[in-house]
mmCIF file of C-alpha atoms in Angstrom:
data_model
loop_
_atom_site.group_PDB
_atom_site.id
_atom_site.type_symbol
_atom_site.label_atom_id
_atom_site.label_comp_id
_atom_site.label_asym_id
_atom_site.label_seq_id
_atom_site.Cartn_x
_atom_site.Cartn_y
_atom_site.Cartn_z
ATOM 1 C CA MET A 197 -21.077 10.580 -6.752
ATOM 2 C CA ALA A 198 -18.919 8.742 -4.965
ATOM 3 C CA PRO A 199 -16.642 5.334 -5.897
ATOM 4 C CA SER A 200 -18.173 2.348 -4.863
ATOM 5 C CA ALA A 201 -15.714 0.871 -2.400
ATOM 6 C CA CYS A 202 -15.067 -3.265 -2.244
ATOM 7 C CA ALA A 203 -16.163 -3.395 1.703
ATOM 8 C CA PRO A 204 -15.163 -6.422 3.299
ATOM 9 C CA GLU A 205 -17.139 -9.267 4.224
ATOM 10 C CA PRO A 206 -16.629 -13.099 4.915
ATOM 11 C CA GLN A 207 -15.356 -15.054 2.084
ATOM 12 C CA SER A 208 -17.591 -15.909 0.020
ATOM 13 C CA GLN A 209 -15.446 -15.732 -3.519
ATOM 14 C CA SER A 210 -13.366 -17.190 -5.969
ATOM 15 C CA ASN A 211 -9.925 -16.634 -6.350
ATOM 16 C CA LYS A 212 -9.414 -18.442 -9.468
ATOM 17 C CA ASP A 213 -8.948 -15.439 -12.471
ATOM 18 C CA THR A 214 -6.366 -14.747 -10.574
ATOM 19 C CA GLY A 215 -4.344 -17.385 -9.606
ATOM 20 C CA LEU A 216 -3.609 -16.055 -5.908
ATOM 21 C CA PRO A 217 -4.945 -17.089 -2.400
ATOM 22 C CA LEU A 218 -7.615 -16.079 -0.558
ATOM 23 C CA ILE A 219 -6.578 -16.100 3.064
ATOM 24 C CA SER A 220 -8.818 -15.894 6.100
ATOM 25 C CA LEU A 221 -7.710 -13.097 8.756
ATOM 26 C CA ALA A 222 -10.494 -14.674 11.760
ATOM 27 C CA PRO A 223 -8.317 -17.192 12.695
ATOM 28 C CA LEU A 224 -5.384 -14.790 13.175
ATOM 29 C CA ILE A 225 -7.603 -12.831 14.875
ATOM 30 C CA ASP A 226 -8.705 -15.567 17.191
ATOM 31 C CA PHE A 227 -5.015 -16.161 17.599
ATOM 32 C CA ASP A 228 -5.855 -19.553 19.441
ATOM 33 C CA SER A 229 -8.217 -21.930 17.005
ATOM 34 C CA ALA A 230 -7.314 -24.310 15.503
ATOM 35 C CA SER A 231 -6.688 -23.335 12.889
ATOM 36 C CA THR A 232 -4.356 -20.451 13.968
ATOM 37 C CA ALA A 233 -1.429 -22.098 12.968
ATOM 38 C CA SER A 234 -2.369 -23.573 9.323
ATOM 39 C CA THR A 235 -3.618 -19.530 8.529
ATOM 40 C CA ALA A 236 -0.167 -18.946 9.282
ATOM 41 C CA HIS A 237 1.878 -21.393 6.871
ATOM 42 C CA ALA A 238 -1.057 -20.214 4.289
ATOM 43 C CA LEU A 239 0.228 -16.521 4.924
ATOM 44 C CA LEU A 240 3.933 -17.188 5.359
ATOM 45 C CA HIS A 241 3.760 -19.774 1.815
ATOM 46 C CA ALA A 242 1.759 -16.630 -0.194
ATOM 47 C CA LEU A 243 4.361 -14.359 0.679
ATOM 48 C CA GLU A 244 6.841 -16.424 -0.594
ATOM 49 C CA ALA A 245 5.697 -18.099 -3.534
ATOM 50 C CA SER A 246 3.814 -14.663 -5.100
ATOM 51 C CA GLY A 247 4.131 -11.589 -2.211
ATOM 52 C CA PHE A 248 0.841 -11.060 -2.978
ATOM 53 C CA LEU A 249 -2.780 -12.339 -1.400
ATOM 54 C CA TYR A 250 -6.255 -11.043 -0.859
ATOM 55 C CA LEU A 251 -7.121 -11.334 3.030
ATOM 56 C CA THR A 252 -10.974 -11.858 3.744
ATOM 57 C CA ASP A 253 -12.824 -11.076 7.456
ATOM 58 C CA SER A 254 -11.569 -8.240 8.285
ATOM 59 C CA PRO A 255 -12.767 -7.162 11.210
ATOM 60 C CA ILE A 256 -12.982 -3.441 9.466
ATOM 61 C CA PRO A 257 -16.776 -2.546 9.291
ATOM 62 C CA PRO A 258 -18.236 -2.011 6.111
ATOM 63 C CA SER A 259 -19.944 1.208 6.307
ATOM 64 C CA LEU A 260 -16.817 2.497 7.559
ATOM 65 C CA LEU A 261 -14.304 1.814 4.480
ATOM 66 C CA SER A 262 -17.330 3.380 2.246
ATOM 67 C CA ARG A 263 -17.099 6.811 4.023
ATOM 68 C CA VAL A 264 -14.110 6.901 2.681
ATOM 69 C CA PHE A 265 -14.313 6.256 -0.101
ATOM 70 C CA GLU A 266 -16.596 8.821 -0.388
ATOM 71 C CA LEU A 267 -14.544 11.563 2.194
ATOM 72 C CA SER A 268 -11.373 10.559 -0.382
ATOM 73 C CA ALA A 269 -13.748 11.305 -3.237
ATOM 74 C CA LYS A 270 -14.999 14.499 -1.874
ATOM 75 C CA PHE A 271 -11.517 15.617 -1.298
ATOM 76 C CA PHE A 272 -10.244 15.206 -5.194
ATOM 77 C CA ASP A 273 -13.040 17.131 -5.520
ATOM 78 C CA ARG A 274 -11.070 20.146 -4.424
ATOM 79 C CA SER A 275 -10.007 22.309 -6.747
ATOM 80 C CA TYR A 276 -6.537 22.226 -7.094
ATOM 81 C CA GLU A 277 -5.858 25.557 -5.552
ATOM 82 C CA GLU A 278 -7.590 24.054 -2.172
ATOM 83 C CA LYS A 279 -5.802 20.889 -2.824
ATOM 84 C CA ARG A 280 -2.220 22.171 -3.050
ATOM 85 C CA THR A 281 -2.917 24.197 0.076
ATOM 86 C CA LEU A 282 -2.431 21.208 2.300
ATOM 87 C CA ALA A 283 0.367 20.456 -0.091
ATOM 88 C CA TRP A 284 3.149 17.419 0.693
ATOM 89 C CA THR A 285 6.563 18.750 1.252
ATOM 90 C CA THR A 286 9.460 16.340 2.464
ATOM 91 C CA PRO A 287 10.427 12.595 2.246
ATOM 92 C CA LYS A 288 10.797 12.573 6.010
ATOM 93 C CA ALA A 289 7.432 13.932 6.323
ATOM 94 C CA ASN A 290 5.319 12.390 3.792
ATOM 95 C CA ARG A 291 2.105 14.141 4.494
ATOM 96 C CA GLY A 292 -0.672 15.615 2.703
ATOM 97 C CA TYR A 293 -1.121 16.991 -1.159
ATOM 98 C CA THR A 294 0.685 15.387 -4.335
ATOM 99 C CA SER A 295 -0.284 16.637 -7.792
ATOM 100 C CA ILE A 296 -0.795 14.046 -11.009
ATOM 101 C CA GLY A 297 2.869 13.801 -12.237
ATOM 102 C CA GLN A 298 4.244 14.755 -8.856
ATOM 103 C CA GLU A 299 5.040 11.757 -8.091
ATOM 104 C CA LYS A 300 6.948 8.760 -10.485
ATOM 105 C CA ALA A 301 6.643 5.477 -9.364
ATOM 106 C CA SER A 302 9.801 3.473 -10.027
ATOM 107 C CA LEU A 303 12.267 0.975 -8.874
ATOM 108 C CA ARG A 304 15.365 2.836 -9.530
ATOM 109 C CA LEU A 305 17.191 4.815 -6.503
ATOM 110 C CA SER A 306 18.144 7.999 -8.191
ATOM 111 C CA LYS A 307 16.545 10.791 -9.407
ATOM 112 C CA ALA A 308 18.111 10.441 -12.562
ATOM 113 C CA GLU A 309 16.941 7.580 -13.485
ATOM 114 C CA VAL A 310 14.265 7.537 -12.857
ATOM 115 C CA GLU A 311 13.853 10.180 -15.499
ATOM 116 C CA GLN A 312 15.434 8.049 -17.871
ATOM 117 C CA ASP A 313 13.841 4.963 -16.974
ATOM 118 C CA ARG A 314 9.603 7.286 -17.099
ATOM 119 C CA GLY A 315 10.507 8.985 -20.273
ATOM 120 C CA GLY A 316 8.902 6.211 -22.469
ATOM 121 C CA GLU A 317 6.107 5.844 -19.581
ATOM 122 C CA GLY A 318 5.432 10.123 -19.277
ATOM 123 C CA ASP A 319 3.930 11.126 -15.981
ATOM 124 C CA ASP A 320 2.208 9.009 -13.148
ATOM 125 C CA GLN A 321 -1.769 9.748 -13.608
ATOM 126 C CA LYS A 322 -2.497 9.724 -10.306
ATOM 127 C CA GLU A 323 -3.197 12.115 -7.314
ATOM 128 C CA SER A 324 -2.435 11.638 -3.118
ATOM 129 C CA PHE A 325 -2.721 12.888 -0.559
ATOM 130 C CA GLU A 326 -0.868 10.900 2.692
ATOM 131 C CA ILE A 327 -1.634 10.777 6.289
ATOM 132 C CA GLY A 328 0.328 9.160 8.746
ATOM 133 C CA ARG A 329 -0.217 8.668 12.542
ATOM 134 C CA ASP A 330 -1.539 12.269 13.669
ATOM 135 C CA ASP A 331 0.537 12.087 17.248
ATOM 136 C CA GLU A 332 3.212 12.588 15.738
ATOM 137 C CA GLU A 333 4.915 16.035 17.166
ATOM 138 C CA ALA A 334 7.207 16.794 14.543
ATOM 139 C CA TYR A 335 5.526 16.277 11.687
ATOM 140 C CA PRO A 336 2.068 16.396 11.971
ATOM 141 C CA ASN A 337 -0.576 15.819 8.964
ATOM 142 C CA GLN A 338 -2.692 18.128 7.288
ATOM 143 C CA TRP A 339 -6.508 18.746 7.818
ATOM 144 C CA PRO A 340 -9.076 20.059 5.324
ATOM 145 C CA GLU A 341 -10.104 22.656 8.361
ATOM 146 C CA ASP A 342 -13.551 22.780 6.489
ATOM 147 C CA ASP A 343 -14.251 19.057 7.138
ATOM 148 C CA VAL A 344 -14.044 18.027 10.751
ATOM 149 C CA GLU A 345 -15.638 13.884 10.070
ATOM 150 C CA PHE A 346 -12.761 13.656 6.769
ATOM 151 C CA LYS A 347 -10.176 14.338 10.161
ATOM 152 C CA GLN A 348 -12.695 11.717 12.049
ATOM 153 C CA VAL A 349 -12.859 8.783 9.794
ATOM 154 C CA MET A 350 -9.297 8.697 8.631
ATOM 155 C CA THR A 351 -7.815 8.858 12.565
ATOM 156 C CA ASP A 352 -10.486 6.056 12.478
ATOM 157 C CA PHE A 353 -9.536 4.381 10.288
ATOM 158 C CA PHE A 354 -5.727 4.301 10.375
ATOM 159 C CA ASP A 355 -6.406 2.980 13.899
ATOM 160 C CA ARG A 356 -7.624 -0.209 12.965
ATOM 161 C CA CYS A 357 -5.726 -0.961 10.035
ATOM 162 C CA LYS A 358 -2.793 -0.386 12.407
ATOM 163 C CA GLN A 359 -4.058 -3.115 14.739
ATOM 164 C CA LEU A 360 -4.792 -4.662 10.717
ATOM 165 C CA HIS A 361 -0.895 -4.806 10.807
ATOM 166 C CA ALA A 362 0.273 -5.824 14.083
ATOM 167 C CA ILE A 363 -2.637 -9.566 13.371
ATOM 168 C CA VAL A 364 0.113 -10.307 9.769
ATOM 169 C CA MET A 365 2.928 -9.402 11.797
ATOM 170 C CA LYS A 366 2.062 -11.709 13.925
ATOM 171 C CA GLY A 367 1.000 -14.652 12.307
ATOM 172 C CA ILE A 368 3.729 -14.092 10.173
ATOM 173 C CA ALA A 369 6.262 -14.838 13.317
ATOM 174 C CA LEU A 370 4.575 -17.608 13.989
ATOM 175 C CA ALA A 371 4.647 -19.512 10.697
ATOM 176 C CA MET A 372 8.415 -18.397 10.848
ATOM 177 C CA LYS A 373 9.036 -19.995 14.338
ATOM 178 C CA LEU A 374 9.626 -16.625 16.467
ATOM 179 C CA GLU A 375 7.894 -15.834 19.504
ATOM 180 C CA PRO A 376 4.596 -14.883 18.443
ATOM 181 C CA ASP A 377 4.869 -10.870 19.599
ATOM 182 C CA PHE A 378 8.238 -10.969 17.940
ATOM 183 C CA PHE A 379 7.133 -7.763 15.844
ATOM 184 C CA ALA A 380 5.139 -6.305 18.947
ATOM 185 C CA ASP A 381 7.863 -3.560 19.823
ATOM 186 C CA TYR A 382 8.924 -3.114 15.732
ATOM 187 C CA VAL A 383 5.471 -2.142 15.169
ATOM 188 C CA LYS A 384 3.887 -0.624 18.381
ATOM 189 C CA GLN A 385 4.435 3.370 16.980
ATOM 190 C CA GLY A 386 2.942 2.743 14.330
ATOM 191 C CA ASP A 387 4.799 4.099 11.724
ATOM 192 C CA ASN A 388 2.210 3.991 8.545
ATOM 193 C CA THR A 389 1.024 5.588 5.384
ATOM 194 C CA LEU A 390 -2.179 5.888 4.103
ATOM 195 C CA ARG A 391 -2.271 7.090 1.223
ATOM 196 C CA LEU A 392 -6.243 8.399 -0.429
ATOM 197 C CA LEU A 393 -5.489 7.793 -4.228
ATOM 198 C CA HIS A 394 -7.210 9.044 -7.500
ATOM 199 C CA TYR A 395 -6.552 8.068 -10.609
ATOM 200 C CA PRO A 396 -8.921 11.228 -12.853
ATOM 201 C CA ALA A 397 -10.910 10.160 -15.889
ATOM 202 C CA VAL A 398 -9.016 10.672 -18.988
ATOM 203 C CA SER A 399 -8.965 10.378 -22.984
ATOM 204 C CA ALA A 400 -9.319 6.868 -24.896
ATOM 205 C CA GLN A 401 -6.052 8.377 -25.671
ATOM 206 C CA ALA A 402 -4.323 8.951 -22.829
ATOM 207 C CA PHE A 403 -2.488 5.564 -22.667
ATOM 208 C CA THR A 404 -0.375 4.869 -25.890
ATOM 209 C CA SER A 405 2.807 5.053 -25.845
ATOM 210 C CA GLY A 406 3.626 2.561 -22.583
ATOM 211 C CA ARG A 407 1.421 5.134 -20.515
ATOM 212 C CA VAL A 408 0.669 3.611 -17.445
ATOM 213 C CA ARG A 409 -1.480 5.358 -14.142
ATOM 214 C CA ALA A 410 1.051 4.226 -12.114
ATOM 215 C CA GLY A 411 4.962 2.734 -13.327
ATOM 216 C CA LEU A 412 6.473 -0.907 -12.120
ATOM 217 C CA HIS A 413 7.739 -0.240 -8.089
ATOM 218 C CA SER A 414 7.995 -2.108 -4.974
ATOM 219 C CA ASP A 415 6.386 -1.252 -1.444
ATOM 220 C CA TYR A 416 8.955 -0.313 0.312
ATOM 221 C CA GLY A 417 7.603 -1.123 4.171
ATOM 222 C CA SER A 418 6.907 -4.780 5.531
ATOM 223 C CA ILE A 419 3.547 -5.242 3.969
ATOM 224 C CA THR A 420 0.337 -2.987 2.203
ATOM 225 C CA LEU A 421 -3.429 -3.318 2.328
ATOM 226 C CA LEU A 422 -5.105 -1.688 -0.425
ATOM 227 C CA PHE A 423 -8.921 -0.922 -0.881
ATOM 228 C CA GLN A 424 -10.064 -1.009 -4.512
ATOM 229 C CA ASP A 425 -12.689 0.300 -5.869
ATOM 230 C CA SER A 426 -14.518 -1.927 -9.124
ATOM 231 C CA ARG A 427 -12.537 -0.426 -11.501
ATOM 232 C CA GLY A 428 -9.537 -2.400 -11.643
ATOM 233 C CA GLY A 429 -5.798 -2.023 -12.892
ATOM 234 C CA LEU A 430 -3.547 -3.373 -11.060
ATOM 235 C CA GLN A 431 -0.704 -5.450 -12.299
ATOM 236 C CA VAL A 432 1.515 -7.770 -10.708
ATOM 237 C CA GLU A 433 4.638 -8.213 -12.329
ATOM 238 C CA ARG A 434 4.951 -12.403 -12.565
ATOM 239 C CA PRO A 435 8.665 -14.159 -12.844
ATOM 240 C CA ASP A 436 8.585 -14.926 -15.866
ATOM 241 C CA GLY A 437 8.004 -11.086 -16.849
ATOM 242 C CA GLY A 438 4.403 -11.391 -17.893
ATOM 243 C CA PHE A 439 1.721 -9.306 -15.508
ATOM 244 C CA LEU A 440 -1.310 -10.987 -13.788
ATOM 245 C CA ASP A 441 -3.922 -8.847 -13.367
ATOM 246 C CA VAL A 442 -5.342 -8.364 -9.796
ATOM 247 C CA THR A 443 -8.458 -8.426 -10.547
ATOM 248 C CA PRO A 444 -11.225 -6.438 -7.861
ATOM 249 C CA ILE A 445 -12.816 -8.990 -6.108
ATOM 250 C CA GLU A 446 -15.544 -7.584 -3.105
ATOM 251 C CA GLY A 447 -15.057 -8.648 0.101
ATOM 252 C CA THR A 448 -11.454 -8.567 0.154
ATOM 253 C CA ILE A 449 -8.466 -6.296 0.790
ATOM 254 C CA ILE A 450 -5.392 -6.751 -0.792
ATOM 255 C CA MET A 451 -2.513 -7.947 0.825
ATOM 256 C CA ASN A 452 1.033 -7.474 -0.248
ATOM 257 C CA ALA A 453 5.128 -7.387 0.616
ATOM 258 C CA GLY A 454 7.561 -4.735 1.038
ATOM 259 C CA ASP A 455 10.846 -4.582 0.724
ATOM 260 C CA LEU A 456 11.966 -3.908 4.294
ATOM 261 C CA LEU A 457 9.582 -7.406 5.501
ATOM 262 C CA SER A 458 11.757 -8.883 2.216
ATOM 263 C CA ARG A 459 15.060 -7.454 3.837
ATOM 264 C CA TRP A 460 13.942 -9.526 7.696
ATOM 265 C CA SER A 461 13.387 -12.704 6.078
ATOM 266 C CA ASN A 462 16.474 -12.431 3.628
ATOM 267 C CA GLY A 463 14.246 -12.644 0.328
ATOM 268 C CA LEU A 464 12.101 -15.886 1.461
ATOM 269 C CA ILE A 465 9.138 -13.038 1.029
ATOM 270 C CA GLN A 466 8.958 -11.861 -2.129
ATOM 271 C CA SER A 467 9.016 -7.928 -2.736
ATOM 272 C CA THR A 468 6.818 -8.198 -5.959
ATOM 273 C CA ARG A 469 7.561 -5.990 -8.488
ATOM 274 C CA HIS A 470 3.142 -4.128 -9.651
ATOM 275 C CA ARG A 471 1.795 -1.307 -10.973
ATOM 276 C CA VAL A 472 -1.661 0.432 -12.821
ATOM 277 C CA VAL A 473 -2.151 -0.147 -15.953
ATOM 278 C CA GLU A 474 -6.068 1.337 -17.513
ATOM 279 C CA PRO A 475 -8.341 -1.590 -18.131
ATOM 280 C CA PRO A 476 -9.536 -2.004 -21.753
ATOM 281 C CA LEU A 477 -13.249 -0.012 -21.920
ATOM 282 C CA LYS A 478 -15.858 -1.706 -22.641
ATOM 283 C CA LEU A 479 -16.879 -2.250 -26.349
ATOM 284 C CA SER A 480 -19.750 -0.308 -24.969
ATOM 285 C CA SER A 481 -17.462 2.599 -24.005
ATOM 286 C CA ASP A 482 -15.960 3.051 -27.318
ATOM 287 C CA GLY A 483 -14.854 7.166 -27.939
ATOM 288 C CA GLN A 484 -15.642 7.737 -24.499
ATOM 289 C CA PRO A 485 -12.964 8.734 -21.863
ATOM 290 C CA TYR A 486 -11.778 6.078 -19.117
ATOM 291 C CA PRO A 487 -13.448 7.109 -16.207
ATOM 292 C CA PRO A 488 -11.907 7.443 -12.536
ATOM 293 C CA ARG A 489 -10.652 4.956 -10.497
ATOM 294 C CA TYR A 490 -10.498 4.531 -6.413
ATOM 295 C CA SER A 491 -8.237 3.009 -3.745
ATOM 296 C CA VAL A 492 -7.044 3.474 -0.814
ATOM 297 C CA ALA A 493 -3.393 1.760 -0.038
ATOM 298 C CA TYR A 494 -2.474 1.781 4.164
ATOM 299 C CA PHE A 495 1.556 1.708 3.862
ATOM 300 C CA CYS A 496 2.607 -0.012 7.115
ATOM 301 C CA ASN A 497 6.255 -0.170 8.009
ATOM 302 C CA PRO A 498 8.586 -1.266 10.580
ATOM 303 C CA ASP A 499 8.605 1.481 13.086
ATOM 304 C CA PHE A 500 11.392 4.805 12.090
ATOM 305 C CA ASP A 501 14.139 4.279 14.485
ATOM 306 C CA LYS A 502 14.144 -0.054 13.730
ATOM 307 C CA THR A 503 16.782 -1.627 12.435
ATOM 308 C CA ILE A 504 16.085 -3.415 10.206
ATOM 309 C CA GLU A 505 18.163 -7.188 9.504
ATOM 310 C CA ALA A 506 17.863 -10.527 8.519
ATOM 311 C CA LEU A 507 16.246 -13.124 11.348
ATOM 312 C CA PRO A 508 17.547 -15.406 12.534
ATOM 313 C CA GLY A 509 17.085 -18.948 11.050
ATOM 314 C CA THR A 510 17.041 -17.071 7.435
ATOM 315 C CA TRP A 511 20.845 -17.135 7.224
ATOM 316 C CA ASP A 512 23.708 -19.649 7.707
ATOM 317 C CA SER A 513 26.644 -17.674 8.096
ATOM 318 C CA GLN A 514 27.211 -13.390 8.180
ATOM 319 C CA ASP A 515 28.363 -14.109 4.923
ATOM 320 C CA GLY A 516 24.987 -15.581 4.054
ATOM 321 C CA LYS A 517 23.115 -12.026 4.901
ATOM 322 C CA LYS A 518 21.984 -10.456 1.552
ATOM 323 C CA TRP A 519 21.583 -6.525 3.050
ATOM 324 C CA GLU A 520 23.160 -4.940 5.429
ATOM 325 C CA PRO A 521 21.778 -3.505 8.737
ATOM 326 C CA ILE A 522 19.061 -0.666 8.196
ATOM 327 C CA ARG A 523 16.569 2.354 10.105
ATOM 328 C CA SER A 524 13.362 1.440 8.917
ATOM 329 C CA GLY A 525 12.945 5.735 8.418
ATOM 330 C CA ASP A 526 16.376 5.920 6.510
ATOM 331 C CA TYR A 527 14.995 3.276 3.849
ATOM 332 C CA LEU A 528 11.906 4.900 3.580
ATOM 333 C CA GLU A 529 13.574 8.136 2.899
ATOM 334 C CA GLN A 530 15.523 6.984 0.583
ATOM 335 C CA ARG A 531 13.451 5.925 -1.796
ATOM 336 C CA LEU A 532 10.580 8.474 -1.578
ATOM 337 C CA SER A 533 13.633 11.115 -2.410
ATOM 338 C CA THR A 534 14.297 9.261 -5.900
ATOM 339 C CA THR A 535 10.310 9.381 -6.728
ATOM 340 C CA TYR A 536 9.559 12.772 -6.094
#
């Protein structure tokens, strides 16, 4: 049975349980509305304060999102042998299937550090399927040959999320007192990654000794758009070192800033660390296995050939720049190389 997706719908629910703001996309889509500027500033404030927020009023049809979740579940139901024929190959390609334990999400910058850091947590309890832009000849997507609909639906969803990326970046530019189209040339190509995620059902004993579904990490690009099922488990690290549960809210997209957006802002925007844990079992489920969890993450990146450096207005002198300039594609490849 396919999971129930949190399909976008008009904002109608409270964020009192999480403390994270709910921000409507509508004024950013209708860019000349009376509330566009205030919405853009609320967006930037959320990114500077915690790096995480909920988006409402998404233009993505709920029926499309539901079908994405259904086809994702159908894909992960395939045998391991079938999925391995579409295996992920290299960080530069970053496309295809990754099995449980193949990726070890971490903050470390070398494989040796990752292995040491993750030793107490065990392998990530997840499998995934990565999809990039479909017009990249050097690194083509790996589509299941027996499921034409899978490709059609995922490319449609990919392109709609690409449009959302451009909309959000336009709002960020406005709030940062840049020209609204400042980022347009940086996100034109769409070097993004659509990741289908499956956290399989596991025994109740699987999460002893600090084991998690996905280890503590930051995201690498500009922003991430996360679509959850109703299971939950995402946690955001607070400044005091504790964790905030980012509970699923029907009709929303969870958005967070990545490392390259933080670099663009010279650290003003937070690329906040986060992880995925297993929510406690309900009392009535005592002794039963933890059920599966599904999510869909759309990792937005500046185009890979673009150089990212601190934007004007975020530093007073060259010494005030926190990071050296770096090409977007080079940074992504460096980070992926340490976790696979």
